[in-house]
Short mmCIF file of C-alpha atoms and ligand atoms in Angstrom, two decimals:
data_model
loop_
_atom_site.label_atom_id
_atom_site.label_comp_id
_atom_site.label_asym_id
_atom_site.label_seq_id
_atom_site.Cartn_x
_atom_site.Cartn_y
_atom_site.Cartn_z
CA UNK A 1 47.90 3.43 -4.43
CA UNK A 2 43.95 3.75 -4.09
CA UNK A 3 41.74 1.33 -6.46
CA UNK A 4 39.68 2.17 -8.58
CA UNK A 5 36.21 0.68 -7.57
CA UNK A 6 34.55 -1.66 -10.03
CA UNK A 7 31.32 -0.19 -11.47
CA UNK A 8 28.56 -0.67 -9.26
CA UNK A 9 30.79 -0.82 -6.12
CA UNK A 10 28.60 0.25 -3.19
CA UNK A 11 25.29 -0.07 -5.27
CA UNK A 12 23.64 -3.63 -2.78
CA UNK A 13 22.19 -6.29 -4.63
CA UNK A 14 18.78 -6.18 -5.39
CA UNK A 15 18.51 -10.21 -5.34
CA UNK A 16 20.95 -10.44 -2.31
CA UNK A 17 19.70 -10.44 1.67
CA UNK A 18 19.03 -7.48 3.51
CA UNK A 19 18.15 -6.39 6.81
CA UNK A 20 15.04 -4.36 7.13
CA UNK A 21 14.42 -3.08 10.86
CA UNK A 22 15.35 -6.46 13.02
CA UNK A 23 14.34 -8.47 10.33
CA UNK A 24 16.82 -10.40 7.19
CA UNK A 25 15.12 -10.33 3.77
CA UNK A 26 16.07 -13.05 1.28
CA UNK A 27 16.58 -10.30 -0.92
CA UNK A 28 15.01 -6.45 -1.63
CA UNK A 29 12.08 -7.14 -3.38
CA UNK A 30 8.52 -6.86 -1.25
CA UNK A 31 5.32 -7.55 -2.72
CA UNK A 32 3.42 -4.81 -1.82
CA UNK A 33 -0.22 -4.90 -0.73
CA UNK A 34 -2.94 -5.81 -3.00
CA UNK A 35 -6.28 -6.17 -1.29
CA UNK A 36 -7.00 -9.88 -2.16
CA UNK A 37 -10.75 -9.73 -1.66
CA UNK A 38 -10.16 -13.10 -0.72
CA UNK A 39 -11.41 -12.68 3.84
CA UNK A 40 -14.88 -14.07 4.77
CA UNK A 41 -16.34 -12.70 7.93
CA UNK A 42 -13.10 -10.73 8.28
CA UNK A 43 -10.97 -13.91 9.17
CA UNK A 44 -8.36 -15.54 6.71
CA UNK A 45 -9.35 -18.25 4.25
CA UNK A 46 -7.21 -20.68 2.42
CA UNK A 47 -7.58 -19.13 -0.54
CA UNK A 48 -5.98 -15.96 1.18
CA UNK A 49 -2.89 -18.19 2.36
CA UNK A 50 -3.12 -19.80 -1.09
CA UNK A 51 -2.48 -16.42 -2.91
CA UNK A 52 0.16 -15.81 -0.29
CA UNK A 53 2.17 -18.82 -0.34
CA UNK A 54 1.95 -18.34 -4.57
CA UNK A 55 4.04 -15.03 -3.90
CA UNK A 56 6.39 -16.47 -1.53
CA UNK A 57 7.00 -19.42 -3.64
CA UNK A 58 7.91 -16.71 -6.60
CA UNK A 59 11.02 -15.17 -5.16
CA UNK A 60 10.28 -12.26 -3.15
CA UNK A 61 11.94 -11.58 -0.50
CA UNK A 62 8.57 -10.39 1.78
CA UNK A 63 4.93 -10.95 1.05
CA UNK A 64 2.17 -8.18 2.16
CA UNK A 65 -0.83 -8.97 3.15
CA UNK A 66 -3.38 -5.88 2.33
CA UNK A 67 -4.77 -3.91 4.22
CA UNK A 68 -6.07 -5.38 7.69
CA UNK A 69 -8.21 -3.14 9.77
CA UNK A 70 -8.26 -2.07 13.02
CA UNK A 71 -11.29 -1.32 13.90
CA UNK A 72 -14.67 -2.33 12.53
CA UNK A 73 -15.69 0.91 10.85
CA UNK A 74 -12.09 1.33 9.33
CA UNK A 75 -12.72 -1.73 6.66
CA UNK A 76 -13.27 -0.69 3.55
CA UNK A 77 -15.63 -3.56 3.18
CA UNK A 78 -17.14 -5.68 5.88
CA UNK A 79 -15.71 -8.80 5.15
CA UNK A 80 -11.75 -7.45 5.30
CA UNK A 81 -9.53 -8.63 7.84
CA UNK A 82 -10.09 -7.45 11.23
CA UNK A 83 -7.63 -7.63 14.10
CA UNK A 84 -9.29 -9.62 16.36
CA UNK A 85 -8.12 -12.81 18.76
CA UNK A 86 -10.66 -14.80 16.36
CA UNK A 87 -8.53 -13.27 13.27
CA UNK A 88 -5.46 -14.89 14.90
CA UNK A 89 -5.21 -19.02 14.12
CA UNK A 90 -6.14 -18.47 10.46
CA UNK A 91 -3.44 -15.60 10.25
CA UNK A 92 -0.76 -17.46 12.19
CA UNK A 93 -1.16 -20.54 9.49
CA UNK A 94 -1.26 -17.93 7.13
CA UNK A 95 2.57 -16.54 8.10
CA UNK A 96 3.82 -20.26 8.95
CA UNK A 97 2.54 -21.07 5.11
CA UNK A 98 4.94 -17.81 3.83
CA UNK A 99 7.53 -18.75 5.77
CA UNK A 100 7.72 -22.52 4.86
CA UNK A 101 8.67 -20.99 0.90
CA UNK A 102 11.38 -19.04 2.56
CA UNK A 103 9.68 -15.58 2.43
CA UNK A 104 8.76 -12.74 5.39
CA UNK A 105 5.63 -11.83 5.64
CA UNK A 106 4.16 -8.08 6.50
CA UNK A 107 0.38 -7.33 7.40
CA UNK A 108 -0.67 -3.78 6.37
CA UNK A 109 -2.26 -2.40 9.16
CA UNK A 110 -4.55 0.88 8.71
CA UNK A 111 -8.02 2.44 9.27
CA UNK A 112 -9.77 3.61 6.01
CA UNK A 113 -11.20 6.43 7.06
CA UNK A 114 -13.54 8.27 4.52
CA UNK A 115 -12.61 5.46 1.97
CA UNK A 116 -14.24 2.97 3.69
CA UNK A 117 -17.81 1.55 2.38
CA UNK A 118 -20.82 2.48 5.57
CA UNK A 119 -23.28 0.60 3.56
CA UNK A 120 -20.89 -2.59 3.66
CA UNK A 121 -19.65 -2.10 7.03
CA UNK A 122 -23.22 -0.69 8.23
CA UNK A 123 -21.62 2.12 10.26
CA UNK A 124 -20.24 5.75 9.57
CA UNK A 125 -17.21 6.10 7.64
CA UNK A 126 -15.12 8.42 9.77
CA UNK A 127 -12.97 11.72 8.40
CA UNK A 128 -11.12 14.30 9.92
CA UNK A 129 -14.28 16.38 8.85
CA UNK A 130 -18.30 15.80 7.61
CA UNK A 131 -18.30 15.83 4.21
CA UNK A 132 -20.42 13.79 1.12
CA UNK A 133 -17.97 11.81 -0.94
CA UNK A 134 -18.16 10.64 -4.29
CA UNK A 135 -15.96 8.11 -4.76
CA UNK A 136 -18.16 6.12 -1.40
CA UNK A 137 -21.64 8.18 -2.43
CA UNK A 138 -22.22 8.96 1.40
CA UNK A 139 -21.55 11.59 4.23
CA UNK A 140 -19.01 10.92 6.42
CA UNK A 141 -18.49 11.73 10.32
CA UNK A 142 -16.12 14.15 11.55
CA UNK A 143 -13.84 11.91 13.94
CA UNK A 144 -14.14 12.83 17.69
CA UNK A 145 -11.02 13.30 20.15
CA UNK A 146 -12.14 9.77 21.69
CA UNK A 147 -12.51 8.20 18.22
CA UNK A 148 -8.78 9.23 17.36
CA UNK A 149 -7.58 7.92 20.64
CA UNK A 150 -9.41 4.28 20.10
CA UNK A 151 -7.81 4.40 16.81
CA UNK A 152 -4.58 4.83 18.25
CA UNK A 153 -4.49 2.90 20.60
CA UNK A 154 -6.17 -0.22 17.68
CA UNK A 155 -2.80 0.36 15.67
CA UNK A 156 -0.66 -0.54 18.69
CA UNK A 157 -3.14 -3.53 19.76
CA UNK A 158 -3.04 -4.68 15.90
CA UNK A 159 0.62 -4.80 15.56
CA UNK A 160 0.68 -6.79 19.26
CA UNK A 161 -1.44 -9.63 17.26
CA UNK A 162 0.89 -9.15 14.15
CA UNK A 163 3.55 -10.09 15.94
CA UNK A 164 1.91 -12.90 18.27
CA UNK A 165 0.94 -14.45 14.42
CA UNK A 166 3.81 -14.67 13.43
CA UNK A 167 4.45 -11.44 10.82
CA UNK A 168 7.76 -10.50 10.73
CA UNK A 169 6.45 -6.60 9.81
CA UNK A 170 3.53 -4.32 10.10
CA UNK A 171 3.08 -1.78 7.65
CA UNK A 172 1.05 1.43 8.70
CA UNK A 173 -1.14 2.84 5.95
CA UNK A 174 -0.61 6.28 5.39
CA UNK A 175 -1.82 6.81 2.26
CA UNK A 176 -4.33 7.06 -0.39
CA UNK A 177 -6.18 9.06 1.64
CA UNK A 178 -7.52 6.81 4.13
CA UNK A 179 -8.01 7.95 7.83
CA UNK A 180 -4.43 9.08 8.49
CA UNK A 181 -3.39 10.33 4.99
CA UNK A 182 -7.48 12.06 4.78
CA UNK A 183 -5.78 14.09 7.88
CA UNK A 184 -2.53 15.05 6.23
CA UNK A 185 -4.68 16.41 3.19
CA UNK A 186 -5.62 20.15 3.40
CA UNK A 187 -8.43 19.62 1.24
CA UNK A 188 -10.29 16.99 3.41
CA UNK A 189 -9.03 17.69 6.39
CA UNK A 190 -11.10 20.86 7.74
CA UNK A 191 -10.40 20.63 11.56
CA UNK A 192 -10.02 23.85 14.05
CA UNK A 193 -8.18 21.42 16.67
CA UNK A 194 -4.95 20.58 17.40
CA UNK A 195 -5.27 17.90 14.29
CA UNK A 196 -6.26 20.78 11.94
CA UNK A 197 -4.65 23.09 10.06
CA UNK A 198 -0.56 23.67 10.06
CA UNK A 199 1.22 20.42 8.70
CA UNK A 200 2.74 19.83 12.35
CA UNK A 201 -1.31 19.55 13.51
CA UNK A 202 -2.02 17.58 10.53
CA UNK A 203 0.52 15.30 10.54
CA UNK A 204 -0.31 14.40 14.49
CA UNK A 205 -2.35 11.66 13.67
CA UNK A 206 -0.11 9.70 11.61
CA UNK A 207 2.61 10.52 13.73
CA UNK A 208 0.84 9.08 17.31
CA UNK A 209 -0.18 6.24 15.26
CA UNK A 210 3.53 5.13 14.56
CA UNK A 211 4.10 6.04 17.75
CA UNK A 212 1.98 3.47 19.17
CA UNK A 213 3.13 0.85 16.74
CA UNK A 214 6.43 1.60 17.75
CA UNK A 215 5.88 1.33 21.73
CA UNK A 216 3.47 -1.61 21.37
CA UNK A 217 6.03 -3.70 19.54
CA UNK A 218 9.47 -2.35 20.00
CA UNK A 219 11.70 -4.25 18.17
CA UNK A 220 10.29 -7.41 17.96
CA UNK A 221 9.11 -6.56 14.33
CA UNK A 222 10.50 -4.05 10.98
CA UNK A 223 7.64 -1.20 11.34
CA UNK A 224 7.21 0.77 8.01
CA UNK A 225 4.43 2.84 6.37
CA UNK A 226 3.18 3.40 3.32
CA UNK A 227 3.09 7.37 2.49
CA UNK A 228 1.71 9.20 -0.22
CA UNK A 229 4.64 11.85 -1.33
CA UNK A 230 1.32 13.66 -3.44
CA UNK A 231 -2.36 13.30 -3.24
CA UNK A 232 -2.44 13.62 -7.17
CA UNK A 233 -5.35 16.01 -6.63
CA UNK A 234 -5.87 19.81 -6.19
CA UNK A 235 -5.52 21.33 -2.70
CA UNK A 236 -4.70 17.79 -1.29
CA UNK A 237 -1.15 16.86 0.29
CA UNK A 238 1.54 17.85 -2.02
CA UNK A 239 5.31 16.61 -2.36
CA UNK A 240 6.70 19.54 -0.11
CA UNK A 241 4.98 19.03 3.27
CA UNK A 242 5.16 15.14 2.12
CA UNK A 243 9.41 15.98 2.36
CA UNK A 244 8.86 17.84 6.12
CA UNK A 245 6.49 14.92 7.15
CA UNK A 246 9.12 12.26 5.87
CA UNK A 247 11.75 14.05 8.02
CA UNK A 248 9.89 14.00 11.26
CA UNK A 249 9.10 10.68 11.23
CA UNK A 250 12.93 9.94 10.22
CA UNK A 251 13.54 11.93 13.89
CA UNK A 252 10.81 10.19 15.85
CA UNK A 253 12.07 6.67 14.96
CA UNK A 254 9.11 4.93 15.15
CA UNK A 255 9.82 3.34 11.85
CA UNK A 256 12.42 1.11 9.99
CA UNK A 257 11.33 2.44 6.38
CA UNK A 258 9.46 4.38 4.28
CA UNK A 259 7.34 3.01 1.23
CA UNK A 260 6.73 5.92 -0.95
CA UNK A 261 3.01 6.35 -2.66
CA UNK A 262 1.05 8.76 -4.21
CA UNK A 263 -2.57 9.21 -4.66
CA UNK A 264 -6.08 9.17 -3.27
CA UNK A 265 -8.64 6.64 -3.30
CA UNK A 266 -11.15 9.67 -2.54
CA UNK A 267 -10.14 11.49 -5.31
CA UNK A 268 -7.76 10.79 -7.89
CA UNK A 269 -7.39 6.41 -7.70
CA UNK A 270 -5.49 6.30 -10.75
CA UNK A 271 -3.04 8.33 -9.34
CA UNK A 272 -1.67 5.97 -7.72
CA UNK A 273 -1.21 3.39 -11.00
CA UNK A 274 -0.88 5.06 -13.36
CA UNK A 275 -1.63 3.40 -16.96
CA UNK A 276 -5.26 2.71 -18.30
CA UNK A 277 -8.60 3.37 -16.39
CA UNK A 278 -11.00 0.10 -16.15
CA UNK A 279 -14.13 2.26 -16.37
CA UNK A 280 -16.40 -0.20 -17.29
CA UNK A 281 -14.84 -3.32 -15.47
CA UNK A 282 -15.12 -1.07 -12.34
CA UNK A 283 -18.46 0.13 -12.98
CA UNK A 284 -19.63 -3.24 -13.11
CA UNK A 285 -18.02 -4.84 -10.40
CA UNK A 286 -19.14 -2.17 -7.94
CA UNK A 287 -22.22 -2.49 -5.29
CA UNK A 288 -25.61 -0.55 -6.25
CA UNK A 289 -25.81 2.38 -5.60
CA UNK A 290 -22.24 3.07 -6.59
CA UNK A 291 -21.90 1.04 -9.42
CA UNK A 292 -24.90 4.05 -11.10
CA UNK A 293 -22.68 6.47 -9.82
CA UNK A 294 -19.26 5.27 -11.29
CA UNK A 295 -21.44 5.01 -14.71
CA UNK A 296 -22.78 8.30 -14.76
CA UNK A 297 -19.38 10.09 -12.93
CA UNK A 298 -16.86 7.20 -13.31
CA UNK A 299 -14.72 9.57 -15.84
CA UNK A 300 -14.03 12.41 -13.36
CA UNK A 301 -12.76 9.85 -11.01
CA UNK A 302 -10.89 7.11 -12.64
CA UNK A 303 -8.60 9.20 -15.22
CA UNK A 304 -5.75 7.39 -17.59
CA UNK A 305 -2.34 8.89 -16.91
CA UNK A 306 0.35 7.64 -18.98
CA UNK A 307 2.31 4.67 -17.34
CA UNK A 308 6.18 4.39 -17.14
CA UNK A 309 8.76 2.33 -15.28
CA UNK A 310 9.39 3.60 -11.80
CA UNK A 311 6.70 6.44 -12.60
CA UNK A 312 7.09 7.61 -8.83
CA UNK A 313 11.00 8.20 -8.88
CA UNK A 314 11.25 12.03 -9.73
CA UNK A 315 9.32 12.71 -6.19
CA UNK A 316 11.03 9.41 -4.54
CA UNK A 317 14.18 11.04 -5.40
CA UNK A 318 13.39 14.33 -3.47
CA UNK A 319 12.44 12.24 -0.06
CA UNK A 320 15.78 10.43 -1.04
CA UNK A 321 17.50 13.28 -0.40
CA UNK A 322 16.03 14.66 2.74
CA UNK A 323 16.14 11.89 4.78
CA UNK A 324 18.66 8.88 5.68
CA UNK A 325 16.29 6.16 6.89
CA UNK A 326 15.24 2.99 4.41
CA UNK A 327 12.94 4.10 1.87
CA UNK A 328 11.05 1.23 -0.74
CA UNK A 329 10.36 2.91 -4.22
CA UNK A 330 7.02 1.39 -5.92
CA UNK A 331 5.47 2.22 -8.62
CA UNK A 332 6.34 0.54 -12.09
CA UNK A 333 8.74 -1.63 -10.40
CA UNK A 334 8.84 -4.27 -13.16
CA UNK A 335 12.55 -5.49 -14.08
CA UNK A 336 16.36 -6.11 -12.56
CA UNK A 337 17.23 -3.09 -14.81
CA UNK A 338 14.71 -0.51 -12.95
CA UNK A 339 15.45 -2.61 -9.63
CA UNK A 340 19.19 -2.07 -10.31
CA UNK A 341 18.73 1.88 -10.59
CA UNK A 342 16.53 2.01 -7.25
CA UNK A 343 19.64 0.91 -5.70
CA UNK A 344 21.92 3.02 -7.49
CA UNK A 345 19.67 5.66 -6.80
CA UNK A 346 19.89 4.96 -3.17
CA UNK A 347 16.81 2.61 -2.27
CA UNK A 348 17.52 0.20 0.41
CA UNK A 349 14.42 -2.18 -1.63
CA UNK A 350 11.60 -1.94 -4.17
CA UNK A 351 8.15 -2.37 -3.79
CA UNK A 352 5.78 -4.41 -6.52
CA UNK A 353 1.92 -4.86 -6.94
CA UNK A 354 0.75 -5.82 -10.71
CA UNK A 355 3.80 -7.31 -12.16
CA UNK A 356 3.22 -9.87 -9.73
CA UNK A 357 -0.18 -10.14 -9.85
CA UNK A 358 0.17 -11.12 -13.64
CA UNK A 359 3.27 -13.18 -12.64
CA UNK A 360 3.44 -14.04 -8.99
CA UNK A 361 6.93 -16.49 -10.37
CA UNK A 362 8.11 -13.12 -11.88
CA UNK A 363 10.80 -12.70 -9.17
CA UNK A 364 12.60 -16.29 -9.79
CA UNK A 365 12.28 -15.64 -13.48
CA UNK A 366 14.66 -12.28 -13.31
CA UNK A 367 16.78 -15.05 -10.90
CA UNK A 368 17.41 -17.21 -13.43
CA UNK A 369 17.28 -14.44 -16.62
CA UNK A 370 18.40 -10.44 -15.02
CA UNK A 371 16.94 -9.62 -18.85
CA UNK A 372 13.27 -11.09 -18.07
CA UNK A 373 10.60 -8.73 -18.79
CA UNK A 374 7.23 -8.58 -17.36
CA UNK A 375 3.69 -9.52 -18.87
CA UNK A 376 2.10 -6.82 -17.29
CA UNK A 377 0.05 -4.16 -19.11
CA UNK A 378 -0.79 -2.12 -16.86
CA UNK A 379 -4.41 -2.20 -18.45
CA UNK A 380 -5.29 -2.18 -14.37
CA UNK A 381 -8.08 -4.60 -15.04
CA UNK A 382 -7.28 -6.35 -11.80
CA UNK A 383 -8.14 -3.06 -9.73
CA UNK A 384 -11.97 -4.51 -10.72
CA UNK A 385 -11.77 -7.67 -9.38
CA UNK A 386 -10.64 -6.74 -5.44
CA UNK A 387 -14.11 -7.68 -4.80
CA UNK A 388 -14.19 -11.32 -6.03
CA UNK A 389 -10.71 -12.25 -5.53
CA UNK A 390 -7.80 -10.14 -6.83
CA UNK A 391 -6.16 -11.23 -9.92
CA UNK A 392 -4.76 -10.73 -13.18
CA UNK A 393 -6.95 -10.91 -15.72
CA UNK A 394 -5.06 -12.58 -18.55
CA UNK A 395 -3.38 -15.20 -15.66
CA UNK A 396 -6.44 -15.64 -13.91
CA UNK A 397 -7.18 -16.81 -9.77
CA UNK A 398 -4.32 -19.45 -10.01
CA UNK A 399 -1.25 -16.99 -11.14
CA UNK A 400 -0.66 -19.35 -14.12
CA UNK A 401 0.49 -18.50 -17.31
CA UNK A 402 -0.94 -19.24 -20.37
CA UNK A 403 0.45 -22.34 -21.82
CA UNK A 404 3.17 -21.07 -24.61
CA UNK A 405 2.99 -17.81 -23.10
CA UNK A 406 6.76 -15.90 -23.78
CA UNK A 407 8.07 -12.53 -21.90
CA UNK A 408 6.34 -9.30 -23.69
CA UNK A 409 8.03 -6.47 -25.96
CA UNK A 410 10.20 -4.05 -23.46
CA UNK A 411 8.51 -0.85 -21.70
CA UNK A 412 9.63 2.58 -22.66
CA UNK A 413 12.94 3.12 -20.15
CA UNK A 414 11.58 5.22 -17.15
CA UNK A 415 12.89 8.54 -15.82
C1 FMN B 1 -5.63 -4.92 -7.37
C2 FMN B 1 -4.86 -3.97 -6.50
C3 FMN B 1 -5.19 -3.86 -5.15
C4 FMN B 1 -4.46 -2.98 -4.33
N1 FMN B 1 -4.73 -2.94 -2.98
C5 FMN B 1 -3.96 -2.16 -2.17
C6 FMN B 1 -4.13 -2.19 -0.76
O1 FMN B 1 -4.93 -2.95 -0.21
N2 FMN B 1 -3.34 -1.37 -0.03
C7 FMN B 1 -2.42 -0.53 -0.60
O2 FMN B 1 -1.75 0.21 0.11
N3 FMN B 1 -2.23 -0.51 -1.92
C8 FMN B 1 -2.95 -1.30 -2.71
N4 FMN B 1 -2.71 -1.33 -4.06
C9 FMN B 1 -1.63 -0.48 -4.61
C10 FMN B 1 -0.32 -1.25 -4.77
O3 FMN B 1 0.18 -1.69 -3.53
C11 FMN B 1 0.75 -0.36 -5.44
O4 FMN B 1 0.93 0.77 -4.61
C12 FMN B 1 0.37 0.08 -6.85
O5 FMN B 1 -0.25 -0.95 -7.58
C13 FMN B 1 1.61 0.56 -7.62
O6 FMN B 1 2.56 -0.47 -7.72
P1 FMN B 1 2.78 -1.30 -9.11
O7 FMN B 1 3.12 -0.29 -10.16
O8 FMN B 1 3.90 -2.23 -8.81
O9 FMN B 1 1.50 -1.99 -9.42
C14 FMN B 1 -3.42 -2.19 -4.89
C15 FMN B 1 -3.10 -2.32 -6.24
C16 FMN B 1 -3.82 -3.20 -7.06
C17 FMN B 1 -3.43 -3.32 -8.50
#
């Protein structure tokens, strides 16, 4: 006689190790990347391992550490992490500091493309095609066979020094609209050569770009990306070709997982959040000339969309479908109960930014309480302070709590 399987049978737990790629996570929760703001002279500072070891200390089972660049004009500001031997020390104490709290650590590794800041970096930002931008207030330059190749080729050097420091992952930026996901978009990418047009020419770059990873490391890291499923603007990539794009990088096997985005730091930012839009707190923590331009056109780009838990699940669930490899939903990831229905769902882990920005300790408060509720508000006032040091505004630098402070009111459910 065949048992009947207790409820939940089959569904992993979300607090319980896992392997991702060659590498065993404490458990299925990854902080995802949040540009710190916290590099000087693009090398790591103990306030960067500070904010690090503060996540790693909190529960999760992997830290990320945002966005490091891999070549000089692909920061989006000039004192980001580069990948460079000088880079290395500070970012192997950096891993050896996650590690000691029992954590794995990740470095995002990517090339910003149109989205990053020429004044700051004091060269060309570089797009598939010339074009002014509004969101940067400058021209960019169309990227040249030999500029794609160097960039390449940087993607497979950078995960080399991820690995010598000590990261157990790299994660490939695909999204958002920098260099690689600017390509996938229809909208910015104008191109007449073989990285132009169709999806398959389109999708080239980020496909020889995982490629590299993939042959420069092997298996001595987890490889994932981070790919936008929808550009959240007209004419821009768009869930469908997202699906085809997920699939052929499922066949190539350059990766051990999929983090699923949305949005475009060109075009639509809040996209990507969801929730309110920190007009003014951007406005003023933005550079001149920019910071005149985000006052007088700040409301076409930074537009409030109404936030829910696990707001990117209805597209998640299509690339769930269409492909077998891991995938890490984000988005609104803020309790056990939407981190049990990721894994019901099929999610091999979840992804989260601002819960833990408010709370970095949120993680071993659902260990101890699976009905814990986050502080966040999603008011997105930290997006603003990326430039002075990420953090929550209500916690502050340090991740603390207020004194007294007690779990908020719960979220309406998500879809
Ligand atoms: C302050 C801040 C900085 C961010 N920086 C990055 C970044 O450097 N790279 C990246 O891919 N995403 C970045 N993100 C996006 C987050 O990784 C995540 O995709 C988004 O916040 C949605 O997740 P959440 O709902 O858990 O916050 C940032 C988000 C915030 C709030």
């Amino acid at each position: 006689m065949t048992q009947t399987p207790p409820p939940g049978a089959g569904v992993p737990d979300v607090l319980a190790p896992a392997r991702l790629g060659p590498v065993t996570l404490r458990n299925r929760i990854i902080k995802s990347a949040t540009y710190e703001g916290l590099s000087r002279r693009s090398l790591v500072t103990d306030e960067l391992i500070g904010f690090h070891v503060r996540h790693a200390a909190g529960g999760v089972g992997m830290t990320t550490v945002a966005y490091c660049a891999v070549a000089p004009e692909g920061r989006t500001e000039r004192k980001q992490i580069l990948w460079t031997p000088e880079a290395l020390p500070g970012l192997r104490k950096l891993t050896e500091a996650v590690h000691a709290e029992g954590a794995a650590v990740c470095a995002q590794i990517g090339h910003a493309g149109p989205v990053a800041d020429p004044r700051s970096n004091r060269l060309p930002a570089l797009a598939p095609s010339r074009r002014f931008h509004l969101a940067t207030a400058s021209v960019t330059r169309a990227a040249t066979r030999a500029d794609l190749e160097r960039i390449v080729r940087a993607h497979g050097e950078a995960a080399v020094m991820a690995a010598e420091a000590g990261f157990d992952a790299v994660e490939i930026h695909l999204g958002h609209n920098y260099l690689a996901s600017s390509f996938l978009s229809p909208k910015v990418n104008r191109r007449r050569d073989s990285y132009g047009g169709s999806l398959e020419n389109r999708a080239r770059l980020s496909r020889e770009i995982a490629r590299a990873v993939r042959d420069a490391v092997g298996d001595r890291i987890a490889i994932t990306a981070k790919l936008n499923m929808d550009d959240g603007v007209p004419g821009g990539l768009q869930i469908d070709e997202a699906i085809r794009l997920a699939r052929w990088l499922e066949q190539d096997g350059s990766l051990d997982a999929l983090e699923l985005t949305a949005g475009s730091s060109l075009f639509n930012p809040m996209y990507l959040f969801k929730g309110e839009a920190p007009l003014k707190e951007f406005a003023a923590a933005m550079p001149q000339p920019i910071r005149l331009g985000m006052r007088m056109f700040g409301g076409l780009l930074l537009r409030s969309y109404p936030y829910r838990d696990a707001y990117l699940l209805e597209d998640a669930r299509r690339v769930r479908a269409a492909v077998k490899m891991p995938l890490i939903l984000l988005g609104g990831i803020t309790n056990k109960q939407v981190m049990d229905q990721a894994m019901r769902e099929g999610f091999e882990f979840v992804a989260m930014a601002r819960a833990l920005l408010r709370e970095p300790d949120l993680i071993n408060r659902i260990k101890a309480d699976a009905s814990t509720e986050s502080l966040c508000i999603h008011c997105n006032k930290c997006m603003a302070a990326i430039y002075g040091g990420t953090h929550c505004v209500f916690t502050g630098p340090l991740g603390v709590r207020a004194a007294g402070e007690v779990p908020g009111p719960s979220k309406p459910p998500g879809p």
